[in-house]
Every structure is written in structure tokens, then in C-alpha cells.
CSV table of C-alpha atoms in Angstrom, one decimal:
chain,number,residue,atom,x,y,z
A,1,UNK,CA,96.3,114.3,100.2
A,2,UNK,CA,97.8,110.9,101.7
A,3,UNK,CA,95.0,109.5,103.9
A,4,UNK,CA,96.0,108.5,107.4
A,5,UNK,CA,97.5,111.9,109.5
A,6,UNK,CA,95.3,114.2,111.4
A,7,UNK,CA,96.0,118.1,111.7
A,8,UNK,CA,99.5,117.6,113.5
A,9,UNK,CA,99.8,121.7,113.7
A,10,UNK,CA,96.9,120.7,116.8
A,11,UNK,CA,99.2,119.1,119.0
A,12,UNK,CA,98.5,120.4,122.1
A,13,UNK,CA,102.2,121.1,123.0
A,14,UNK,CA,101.6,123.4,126.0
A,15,UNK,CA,99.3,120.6,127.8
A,16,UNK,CA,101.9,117.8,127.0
A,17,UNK,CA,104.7,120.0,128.4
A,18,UNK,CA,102.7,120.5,132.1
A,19,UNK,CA,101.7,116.7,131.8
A,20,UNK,CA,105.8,115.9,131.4
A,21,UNK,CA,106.9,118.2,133.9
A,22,UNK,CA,104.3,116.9,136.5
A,23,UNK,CA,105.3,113.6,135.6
A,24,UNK,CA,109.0,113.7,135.7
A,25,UNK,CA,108.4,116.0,138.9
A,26,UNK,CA,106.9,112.9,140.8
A,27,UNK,CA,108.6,110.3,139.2
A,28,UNK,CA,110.3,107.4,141.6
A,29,UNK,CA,113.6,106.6,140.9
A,30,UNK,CA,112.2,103.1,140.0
A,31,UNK,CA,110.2,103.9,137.2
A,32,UNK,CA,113.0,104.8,135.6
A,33,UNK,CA,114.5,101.2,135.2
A,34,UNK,CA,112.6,98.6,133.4
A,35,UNK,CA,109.1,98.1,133.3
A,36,UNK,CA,106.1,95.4,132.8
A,37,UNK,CA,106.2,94.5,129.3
A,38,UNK,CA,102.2,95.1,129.2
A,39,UNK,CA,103.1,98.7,129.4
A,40,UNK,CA,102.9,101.2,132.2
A,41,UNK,CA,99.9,100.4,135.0
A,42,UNK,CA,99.2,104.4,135.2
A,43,UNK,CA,98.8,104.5,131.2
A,44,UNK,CA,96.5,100.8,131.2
A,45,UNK,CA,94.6,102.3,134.1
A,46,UNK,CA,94.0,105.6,131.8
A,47,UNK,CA,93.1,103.7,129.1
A,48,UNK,CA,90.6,101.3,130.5
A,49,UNK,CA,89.1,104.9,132.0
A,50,UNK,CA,89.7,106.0,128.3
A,51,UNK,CA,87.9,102.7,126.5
A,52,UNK,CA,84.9,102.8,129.6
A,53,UNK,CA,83.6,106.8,128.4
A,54,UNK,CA,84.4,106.8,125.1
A,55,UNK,CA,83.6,103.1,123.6
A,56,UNK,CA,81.2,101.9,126.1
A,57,UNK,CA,84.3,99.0,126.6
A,58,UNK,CA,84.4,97.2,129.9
A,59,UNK,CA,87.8,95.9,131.2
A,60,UNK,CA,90.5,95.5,133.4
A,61,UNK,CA,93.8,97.1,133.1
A,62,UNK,CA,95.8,93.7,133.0
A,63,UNK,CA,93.7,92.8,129.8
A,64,UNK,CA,95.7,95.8,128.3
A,65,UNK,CA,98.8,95.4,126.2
A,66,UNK,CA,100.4,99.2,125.6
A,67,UNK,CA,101.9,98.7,121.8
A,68,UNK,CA,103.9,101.3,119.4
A,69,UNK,CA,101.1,101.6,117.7
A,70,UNK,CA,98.5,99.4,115.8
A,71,UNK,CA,100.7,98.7,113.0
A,72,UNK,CA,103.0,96.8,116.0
A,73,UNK,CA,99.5,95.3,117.4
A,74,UNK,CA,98.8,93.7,113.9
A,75,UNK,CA,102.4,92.1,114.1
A,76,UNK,CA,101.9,91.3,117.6
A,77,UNK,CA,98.4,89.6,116.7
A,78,UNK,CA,99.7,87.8,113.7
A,79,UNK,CA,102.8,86.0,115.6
A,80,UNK,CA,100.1,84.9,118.4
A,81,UNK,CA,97.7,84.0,115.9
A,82,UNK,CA,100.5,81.6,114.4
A,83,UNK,CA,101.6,80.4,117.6
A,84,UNK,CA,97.7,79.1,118.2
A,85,UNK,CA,97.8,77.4,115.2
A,86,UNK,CA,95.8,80.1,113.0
A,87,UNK,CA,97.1,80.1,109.0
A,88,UNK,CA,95.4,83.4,108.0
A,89,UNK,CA,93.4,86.1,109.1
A,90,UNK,CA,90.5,87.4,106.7
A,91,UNK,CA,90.7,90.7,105.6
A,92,UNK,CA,88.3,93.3,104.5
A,93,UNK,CA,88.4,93.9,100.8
A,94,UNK,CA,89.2,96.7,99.9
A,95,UNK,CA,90.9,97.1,102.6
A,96,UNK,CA,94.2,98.8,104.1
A,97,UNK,CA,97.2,97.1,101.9
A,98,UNK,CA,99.9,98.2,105.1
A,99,UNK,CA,97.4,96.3,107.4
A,100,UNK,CA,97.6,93.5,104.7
A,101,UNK,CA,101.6,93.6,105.0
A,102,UNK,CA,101.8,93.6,108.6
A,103,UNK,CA,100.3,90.4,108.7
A,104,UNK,CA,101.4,88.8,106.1
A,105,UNK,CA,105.1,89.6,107.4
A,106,UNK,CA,104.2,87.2,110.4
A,107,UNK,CA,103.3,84.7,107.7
A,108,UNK,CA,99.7,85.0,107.5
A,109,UNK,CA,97.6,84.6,105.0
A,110,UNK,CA,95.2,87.5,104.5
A,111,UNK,CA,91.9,86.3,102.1
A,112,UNK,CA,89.9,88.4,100.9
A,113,UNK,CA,85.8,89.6,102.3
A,114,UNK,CA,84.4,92.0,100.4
A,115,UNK,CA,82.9,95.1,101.8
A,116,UNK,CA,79.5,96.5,100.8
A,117,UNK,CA,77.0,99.5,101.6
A,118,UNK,CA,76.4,97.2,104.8
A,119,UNK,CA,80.3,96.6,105.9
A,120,UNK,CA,82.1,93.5,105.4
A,121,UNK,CA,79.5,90.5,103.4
A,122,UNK,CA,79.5,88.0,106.5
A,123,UNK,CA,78.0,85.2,103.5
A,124,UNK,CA,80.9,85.1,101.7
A,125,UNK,CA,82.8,85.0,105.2
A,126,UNK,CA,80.5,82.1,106.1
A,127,UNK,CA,81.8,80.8,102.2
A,128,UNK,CA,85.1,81.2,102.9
A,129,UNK,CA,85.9,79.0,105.8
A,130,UNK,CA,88.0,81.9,108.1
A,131,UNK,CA,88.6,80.7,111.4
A,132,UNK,CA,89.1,84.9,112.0
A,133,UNK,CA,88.6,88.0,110.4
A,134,UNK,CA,90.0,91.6,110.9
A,135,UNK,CA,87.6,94.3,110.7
A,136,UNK,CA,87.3,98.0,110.7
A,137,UNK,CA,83.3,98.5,111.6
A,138,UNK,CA,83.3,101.9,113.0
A,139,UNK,CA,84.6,103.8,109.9
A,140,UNK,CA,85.8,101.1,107.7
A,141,UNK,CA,88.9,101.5,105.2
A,142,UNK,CA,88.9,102.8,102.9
A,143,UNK,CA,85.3,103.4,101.9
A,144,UNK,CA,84.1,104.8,105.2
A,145,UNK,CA,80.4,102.9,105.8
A,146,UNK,CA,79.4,101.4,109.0
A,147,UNK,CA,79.2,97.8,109.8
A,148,UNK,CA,75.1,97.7,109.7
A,149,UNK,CA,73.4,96.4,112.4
A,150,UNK,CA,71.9,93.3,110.4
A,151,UNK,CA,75.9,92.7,109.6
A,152,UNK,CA,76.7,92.9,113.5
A,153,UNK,CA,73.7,90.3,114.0
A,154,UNK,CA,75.5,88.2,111.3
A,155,UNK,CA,78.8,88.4,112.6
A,156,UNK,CA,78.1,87.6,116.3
A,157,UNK,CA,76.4,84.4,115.5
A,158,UNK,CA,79.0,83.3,112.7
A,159,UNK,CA,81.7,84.0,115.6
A,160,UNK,CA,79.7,81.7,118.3
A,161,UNK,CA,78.8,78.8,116.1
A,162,UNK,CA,79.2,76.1,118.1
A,163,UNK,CA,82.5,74.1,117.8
A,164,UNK,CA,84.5,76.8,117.1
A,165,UNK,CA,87.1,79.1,118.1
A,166,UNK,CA,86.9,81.9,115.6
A,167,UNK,CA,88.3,85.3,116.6
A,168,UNK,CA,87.4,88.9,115.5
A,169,UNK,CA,90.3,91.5,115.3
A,170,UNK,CA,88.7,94.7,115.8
A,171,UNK,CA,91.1,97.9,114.4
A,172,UNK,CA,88.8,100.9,115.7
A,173,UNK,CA,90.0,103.0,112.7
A,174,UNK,CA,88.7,106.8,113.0
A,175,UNK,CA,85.8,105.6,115.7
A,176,UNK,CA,86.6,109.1,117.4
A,177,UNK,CA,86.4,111.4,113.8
A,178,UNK,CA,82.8,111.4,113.3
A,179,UNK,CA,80.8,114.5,111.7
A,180,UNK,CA,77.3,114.2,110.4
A,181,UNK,CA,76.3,110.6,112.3
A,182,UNK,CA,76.0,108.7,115.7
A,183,UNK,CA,78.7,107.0,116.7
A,184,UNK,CA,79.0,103.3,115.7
A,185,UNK,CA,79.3,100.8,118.7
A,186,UNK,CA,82.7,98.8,118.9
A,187,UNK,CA,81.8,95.3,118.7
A,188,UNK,CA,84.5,94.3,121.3
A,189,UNK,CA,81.6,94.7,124.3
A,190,UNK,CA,79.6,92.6,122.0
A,191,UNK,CA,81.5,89.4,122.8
A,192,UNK,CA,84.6,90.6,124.6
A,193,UNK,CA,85.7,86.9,124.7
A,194,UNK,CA,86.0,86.5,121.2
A,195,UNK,CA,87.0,90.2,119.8
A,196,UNK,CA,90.7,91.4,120.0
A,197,UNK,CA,90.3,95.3,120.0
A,198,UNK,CA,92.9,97.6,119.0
A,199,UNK,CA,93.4,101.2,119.0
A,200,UNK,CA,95.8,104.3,119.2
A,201,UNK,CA,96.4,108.1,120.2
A,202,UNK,CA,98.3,108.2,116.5
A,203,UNK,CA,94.9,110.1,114.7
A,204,UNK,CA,93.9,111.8,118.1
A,205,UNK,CA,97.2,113.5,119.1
A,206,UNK,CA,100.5,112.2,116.3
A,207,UNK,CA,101.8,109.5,115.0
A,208,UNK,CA,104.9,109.9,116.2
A,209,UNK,CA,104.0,109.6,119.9
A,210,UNK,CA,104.0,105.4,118.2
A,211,UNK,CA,101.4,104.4,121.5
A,212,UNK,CA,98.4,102.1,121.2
A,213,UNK,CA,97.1,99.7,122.9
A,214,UNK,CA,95.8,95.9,122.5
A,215,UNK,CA,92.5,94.1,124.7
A,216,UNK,CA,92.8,90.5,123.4
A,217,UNK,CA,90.9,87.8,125.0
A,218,UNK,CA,92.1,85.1,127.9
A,219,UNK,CA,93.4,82.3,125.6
A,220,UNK,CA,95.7,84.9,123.6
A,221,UNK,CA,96.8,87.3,126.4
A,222,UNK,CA,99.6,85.5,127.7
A,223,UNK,CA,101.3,84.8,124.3
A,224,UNK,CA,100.7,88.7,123.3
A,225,UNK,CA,102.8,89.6,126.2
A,226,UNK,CA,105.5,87.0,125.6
A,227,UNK,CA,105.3,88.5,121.7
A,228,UNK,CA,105.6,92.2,123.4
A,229,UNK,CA,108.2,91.3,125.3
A,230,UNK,CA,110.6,89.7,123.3
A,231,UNK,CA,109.9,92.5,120.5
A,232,UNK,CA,111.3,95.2,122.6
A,233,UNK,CA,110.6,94.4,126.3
A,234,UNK,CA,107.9,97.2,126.6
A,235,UNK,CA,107.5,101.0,125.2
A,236,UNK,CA,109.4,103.9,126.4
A,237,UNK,CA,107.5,104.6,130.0
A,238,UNK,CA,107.9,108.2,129.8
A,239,UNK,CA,105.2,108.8,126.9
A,240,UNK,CA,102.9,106.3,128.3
A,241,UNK,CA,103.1,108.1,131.9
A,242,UNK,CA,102.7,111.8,130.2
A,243,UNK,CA,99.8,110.3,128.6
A,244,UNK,CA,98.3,108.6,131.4
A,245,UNK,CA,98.2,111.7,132.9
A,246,UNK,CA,96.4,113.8,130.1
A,247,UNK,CA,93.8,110.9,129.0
A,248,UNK,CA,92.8,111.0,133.3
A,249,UNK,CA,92.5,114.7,132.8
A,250,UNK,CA,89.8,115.6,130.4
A,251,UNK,CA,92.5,117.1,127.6
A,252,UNK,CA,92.0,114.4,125.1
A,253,UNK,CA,88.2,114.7,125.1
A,254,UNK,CA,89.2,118.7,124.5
A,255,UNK,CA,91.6,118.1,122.0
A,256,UNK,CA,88.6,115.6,120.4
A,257,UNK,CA,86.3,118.9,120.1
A,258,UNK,CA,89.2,121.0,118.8
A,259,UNK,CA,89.9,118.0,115.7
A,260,UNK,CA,86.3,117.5,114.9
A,261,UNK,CA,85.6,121.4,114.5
A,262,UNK,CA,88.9,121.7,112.4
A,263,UNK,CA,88.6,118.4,110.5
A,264,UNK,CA,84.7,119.1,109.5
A,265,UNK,CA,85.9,122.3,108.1
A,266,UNK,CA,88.1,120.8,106.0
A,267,UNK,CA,86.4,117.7,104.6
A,268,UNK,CA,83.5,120.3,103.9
A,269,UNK,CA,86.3,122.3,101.6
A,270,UNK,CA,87.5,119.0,100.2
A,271,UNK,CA,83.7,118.2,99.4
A,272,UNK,CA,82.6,121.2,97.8
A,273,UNK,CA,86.0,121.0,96.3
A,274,UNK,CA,85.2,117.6,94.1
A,275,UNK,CA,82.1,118.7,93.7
A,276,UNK,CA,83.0,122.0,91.5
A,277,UNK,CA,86.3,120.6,90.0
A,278,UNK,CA,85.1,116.8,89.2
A,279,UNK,CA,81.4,116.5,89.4
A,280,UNK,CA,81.5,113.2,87.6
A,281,UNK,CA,83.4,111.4,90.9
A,282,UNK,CA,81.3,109.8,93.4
A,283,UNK,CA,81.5,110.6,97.0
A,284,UNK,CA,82.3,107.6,99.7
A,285,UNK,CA,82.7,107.9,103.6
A,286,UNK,CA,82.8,111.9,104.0
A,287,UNK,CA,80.5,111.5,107.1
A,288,UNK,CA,83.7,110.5,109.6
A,289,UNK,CA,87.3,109.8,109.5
A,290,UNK,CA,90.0,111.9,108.2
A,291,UNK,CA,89.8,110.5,104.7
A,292,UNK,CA,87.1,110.1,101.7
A,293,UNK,CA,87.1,108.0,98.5
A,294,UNK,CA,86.3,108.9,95.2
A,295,UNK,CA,85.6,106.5,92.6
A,296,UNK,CA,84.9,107.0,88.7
A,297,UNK,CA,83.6,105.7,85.4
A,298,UNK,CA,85.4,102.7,84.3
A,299,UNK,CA,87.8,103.0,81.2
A,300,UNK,CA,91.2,104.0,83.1
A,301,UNK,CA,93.7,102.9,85.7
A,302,UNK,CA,93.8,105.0,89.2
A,303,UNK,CA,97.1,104.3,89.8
A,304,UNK,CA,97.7,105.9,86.7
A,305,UNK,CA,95.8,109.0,87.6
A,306,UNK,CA,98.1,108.8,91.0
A,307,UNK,CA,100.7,109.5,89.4
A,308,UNK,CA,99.8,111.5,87.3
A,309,UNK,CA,98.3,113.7,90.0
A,310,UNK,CA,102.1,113.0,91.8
A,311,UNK,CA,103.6,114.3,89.0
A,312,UNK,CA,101.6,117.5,89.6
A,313,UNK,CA,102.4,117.6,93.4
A,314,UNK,CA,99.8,115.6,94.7
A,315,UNK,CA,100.0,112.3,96.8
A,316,UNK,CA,96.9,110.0,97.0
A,317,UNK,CA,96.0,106.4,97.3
A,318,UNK,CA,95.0,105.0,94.4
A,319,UNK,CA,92.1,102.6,95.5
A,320,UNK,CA,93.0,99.7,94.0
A,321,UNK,CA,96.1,99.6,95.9
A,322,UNK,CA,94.0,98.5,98.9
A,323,UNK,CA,91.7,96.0,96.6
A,324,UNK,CA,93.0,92.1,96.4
A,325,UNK,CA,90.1,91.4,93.8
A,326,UNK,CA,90.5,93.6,90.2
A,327,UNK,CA,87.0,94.1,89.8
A,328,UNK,CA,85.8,97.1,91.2
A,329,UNK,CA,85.6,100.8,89.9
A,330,UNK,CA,89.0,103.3,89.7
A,331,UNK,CA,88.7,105.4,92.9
A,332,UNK,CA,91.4,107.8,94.8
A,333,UNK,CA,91.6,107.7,98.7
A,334,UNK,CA,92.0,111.4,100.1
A,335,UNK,CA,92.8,112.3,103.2
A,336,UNK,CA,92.1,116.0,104.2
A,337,UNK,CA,92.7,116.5,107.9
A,338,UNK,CA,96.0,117.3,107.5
A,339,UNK,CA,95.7,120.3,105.1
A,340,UNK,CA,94.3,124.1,105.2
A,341,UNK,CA,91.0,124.5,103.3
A,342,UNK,CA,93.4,126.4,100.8
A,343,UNK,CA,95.8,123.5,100.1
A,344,UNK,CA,92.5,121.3,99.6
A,345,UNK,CA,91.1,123.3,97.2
A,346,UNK,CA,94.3,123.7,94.9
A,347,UNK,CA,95.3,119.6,95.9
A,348,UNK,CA,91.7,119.1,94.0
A,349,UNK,CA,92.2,121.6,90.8
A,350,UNK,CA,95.3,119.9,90.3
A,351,UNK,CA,93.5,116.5,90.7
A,352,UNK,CA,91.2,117.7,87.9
A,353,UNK,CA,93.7,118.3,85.4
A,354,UNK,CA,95.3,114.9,86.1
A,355,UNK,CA,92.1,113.6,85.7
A,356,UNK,CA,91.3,115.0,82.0
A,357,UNK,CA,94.8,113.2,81.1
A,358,UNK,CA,94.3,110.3,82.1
């Protein structure tokens, strides 16, 4: 029950295979050699197509920056971030400990905000003197609320005081997995020229595709691409040009339907799951994503019921791996998408017994 992977047995191999043989079909000899760091222009294109129906996001495809992922657009971030003279980058707390490490391997600083019913607490931002913060509004990590409109309001005018330069690093984590809600606006249309955006294929088709993209604004751009290109001079064209084609096609939004229908199904299971095996846990962020937190009654360590639950055959996140600040209840992060209804419902049972040991 790892959080983080979507059903990977969706993959929709047979469009992916008609996408690569149309691609490498048409390809000029050219495209073959070495490319614009910034990524392919048929895949920055796609996406700006992608961003425009799907996020209500307006730009142009030289703003894009394709990356291996988001966990390479943190890294990219952080080392620009440096470069402008930036010694940190708040951090949601809780909040994702490999988003934490990411930056903090580029030598930032990542102080705590704690995270609410309402999102991230912009008063304590305000208290803590941030220059930026990185945020996961849509679907936020790992207790799933929504950044409230009063907290947008909030944010927006701490980000535009005047005299300031402060930057908001958006991370649109899950934005697309939503079951029993609207979706939440990204904030990066908001205030484009103050919001870096980032987002990925990695939870709409695999991980291991490792393609994502970065929208960061003017004064970073160019020191994003010099990052991009001295990491690895640009991602493997192929990929991006295979996906160009099927985002321009109308599969992703398919493969979107397919996901929702199939990961509803299962966070339902996992749901009524807790609910007849631990009725005592409480219920957090079950309304999108491909994860939900559980917390408990004081008077025990989660990472002790991780492992005892590990022990049992059971991966989770303890929740207070993701906290920086102790105080807060014992919880598990549990991601579902990736298991049968089945697997969810024995994952839980043997949850429970861990539990009454610990």
C-alpha cells in the first residue's frame, strides 16, 4: 500500500505502440541527433495544448522546460533558486519527505508551514519570513484537502507585497485523480509571473516513462535551461515525440476516464475496508488522488505500526515520516490505485492485526 503509483496494469500499450510506430515512421533523420535542451517542440507544443484544456493554464511552448520527472524539476528549481540568491524554499508540513530531499540535496533549506483543513496556514508563512514556498494545492500531500479559496486570497497577496520577489512552486500532485469533488484551480494562471508549475505523465500513464515538465517565470527560465542542460543536455526525444503525439490525440483524456473509474473502485474498497477492520482510524483525503491517510489516537509510534504491518507484508508510509514538527497524531499514508479490490481488502486485515500489537 506505498502511496505514489497509479494502476500500471492500465498502460495503454496498444495506443503507445501505434503512437511509436507513426512517430518513428515520419521521423527526420535529424531528430535523431541532439536536441533543444528545453525538450522536444512537438512534446512543449502538446503540452501547452495539454495544460490549456485540462488546467485552464495559458502559455507558450518556449516557457516549457520537458524534465525526467518532477522529482528532476525540484532539483532543477532548487539549483536555480540558489543561483538567484534564494537560501530555502518553504515547505508544506506534513509534507512529501522525497520532495524535502530533492531540495535539500541542492542545498536548500526546506522550513516548515503547516497544513490545515484549509491547505497550507499562509499566517505562519507571513511569520516565517519565506521569500518562497512550494505547494501542493490541488490535492495536497499527504492529507489530501484543497487549498481553500480564502487561503488562495491569502497567498496571492502575500506573494505580491510590494518590495518583493517571492516565488510559489506549484507541484500539481494528483490534480487529474479526482472522485467525489470539482476540480481545484491551479494557482499558476493566478499570477503566472510569480508561480513555477510543475507536473508529470508519471500518475497518468507510469513512472517509468520519467517525463514532466516545468512553466517557470521570465527571471528563472533561462537559468532552468542552463540547469537542464548541463544535467543531461535534454530527455530522450523518442518518448517525448510518442507522447506528443498521444496527449494531441485525445488518448490521455481516455486513459483519464479509464483511471478514475478503476481508481474510485478501489479507494471505495480501501474505504469500506478501514471502516470494517479499524473503525477507530480517521479518514483523510479519500475524495481525489491515489492515496488516503489515516490517523489514530495518540499513545503509539506509526512508524512502529509500519513496520510492524511490513513485517506482515505490508508497505505504507508512516505519516510522520513526512512531518518536520513531532506534534501531530500517528497516521499511515495508503495508497490504493495500484492494487485489486482483493489485495486492499486483505493489505487492510493485515493492517488491523498490526494495529492491535502495536
Amino acid at each position: 500500500l506505498s502511496p505514489g503509483l497509479p494502476d500500471l496494469t492500465a498502460f495503454p500499450r496498444a495506443a503507445w505502440l501505434r503512437a511509436e510506430r507513426a512517430v518513428l515512421a515520419g521521423l527526420p533523420a535529424p531528430d535523431l541527433g541532439y536536441g533543444d535542451p528545453r525538450g522536444a517542440p512537438a512534446l512543449r507544443r502538446a503540452v501547452v495544448r495539454w495544460l490549456a484544456r485540462n488546467r485552464g493554464i495559458s502559455a507558450a511552448p518556449d516557457e516549457v522546460v520537458v524534465v525526467t520527472g518532477t522529482a528532476q524539476a525540484l532539483v532543477l528549481l532548487g539549483r536555480a533558486l540558489r543561483e538567484h540568491g534564494h537560501g530555502g524554499l518553504a515547505v508544506e508540513d506534513p509534507g512529501s519527505l522525497g520532495v524535502r530531499q530533492h531540495l535539500r540535496h541542492t542545498g536548500l533549506a526546506t522550513p516548515p508551514v503547516p497544513v490545515d483543513d484549509e491547505g497550507v496556514r499562509v499566517d505562519a508563512l507571513r511569520a516565517l519570513g519565506a521569500r518562497g514556498v512550494l505547494l501542493t494545492p490541488a490535492h495536497q500531500f499527504p492529507m489530501g484537502v484543497v487549498l481553500s479559496g480564502e487561503r488562495r486570497r491569502a497567498l496571492l497577496e502575500w506573494a505580491t507585497a510590494p518590495g518583493t520577489d517571492r516565488l510559489l512552486a506549484e507541484d500539481d500532485y494528483d490534480a487529474e485523480h479526482r472522485y467525489d469533488r470539482p476540480p481545484a484551480p491551479a494557482l499558476h494562471p493566478l499570477l503566472p509571473d510569480r508561480v513555477c508549475y510543475m507536473g508529470s505523465v508519471s500518475k497518468l500513464l507510469a513512472p517509468a516513462l520519467r517525463v514532466g515538465w516545468i512553466l517557470a517565470p521570465a527571471p528563472y527560465r533561462e537559468t532552468l535551461v542552463a540547469a537542464k542542460r548541463y544535467a543531461d543536455l535534454g530527455g530522450p526525444a523518442l518518448p517525448q515525440l510518442v507522447l506528443a503525439r498521444l496527449l494531441d490525440s485525445g488518448e490521455l483524456e481516455r486513459q483519464l476516464r479509464q483511471l478514475r473509474r478503476r481508481h474510485r473502485h478501489r479507494r471505495d474498497a480501501m474505504v469500506a475496508a478501514l471502516r470494517a477492520r479499524l473503525p477507530g482510524a480517521v479518514v483523510h483525503g479519500a475524495a481525489a488522488g491515489l492515496h488516503l491517510t489515516v490517523t489514530f489516537e495518540r499513545g503509539f509510534a506509526d512508524t512502529e505500526l509500519a513496520a510492524r504491518a511490513l513485517e506482515r507484508g505490508v508497505k505504507t508510509h508512516p505519516l510522520s515520516w513526512h512531518r518536520q514538527q513531532s506534534d501531530g497524531r500517528p497516521g499511515l499514508v495508503l495508497g490504493y490505485a495500484a492494487r485489486t479490490p482483493t489485495e486492499i481488502a486483505d493489505a487492510v486485515t493485515e493492517l488491523a492485526k498490526a494495529h492491535v500489537q502495536s
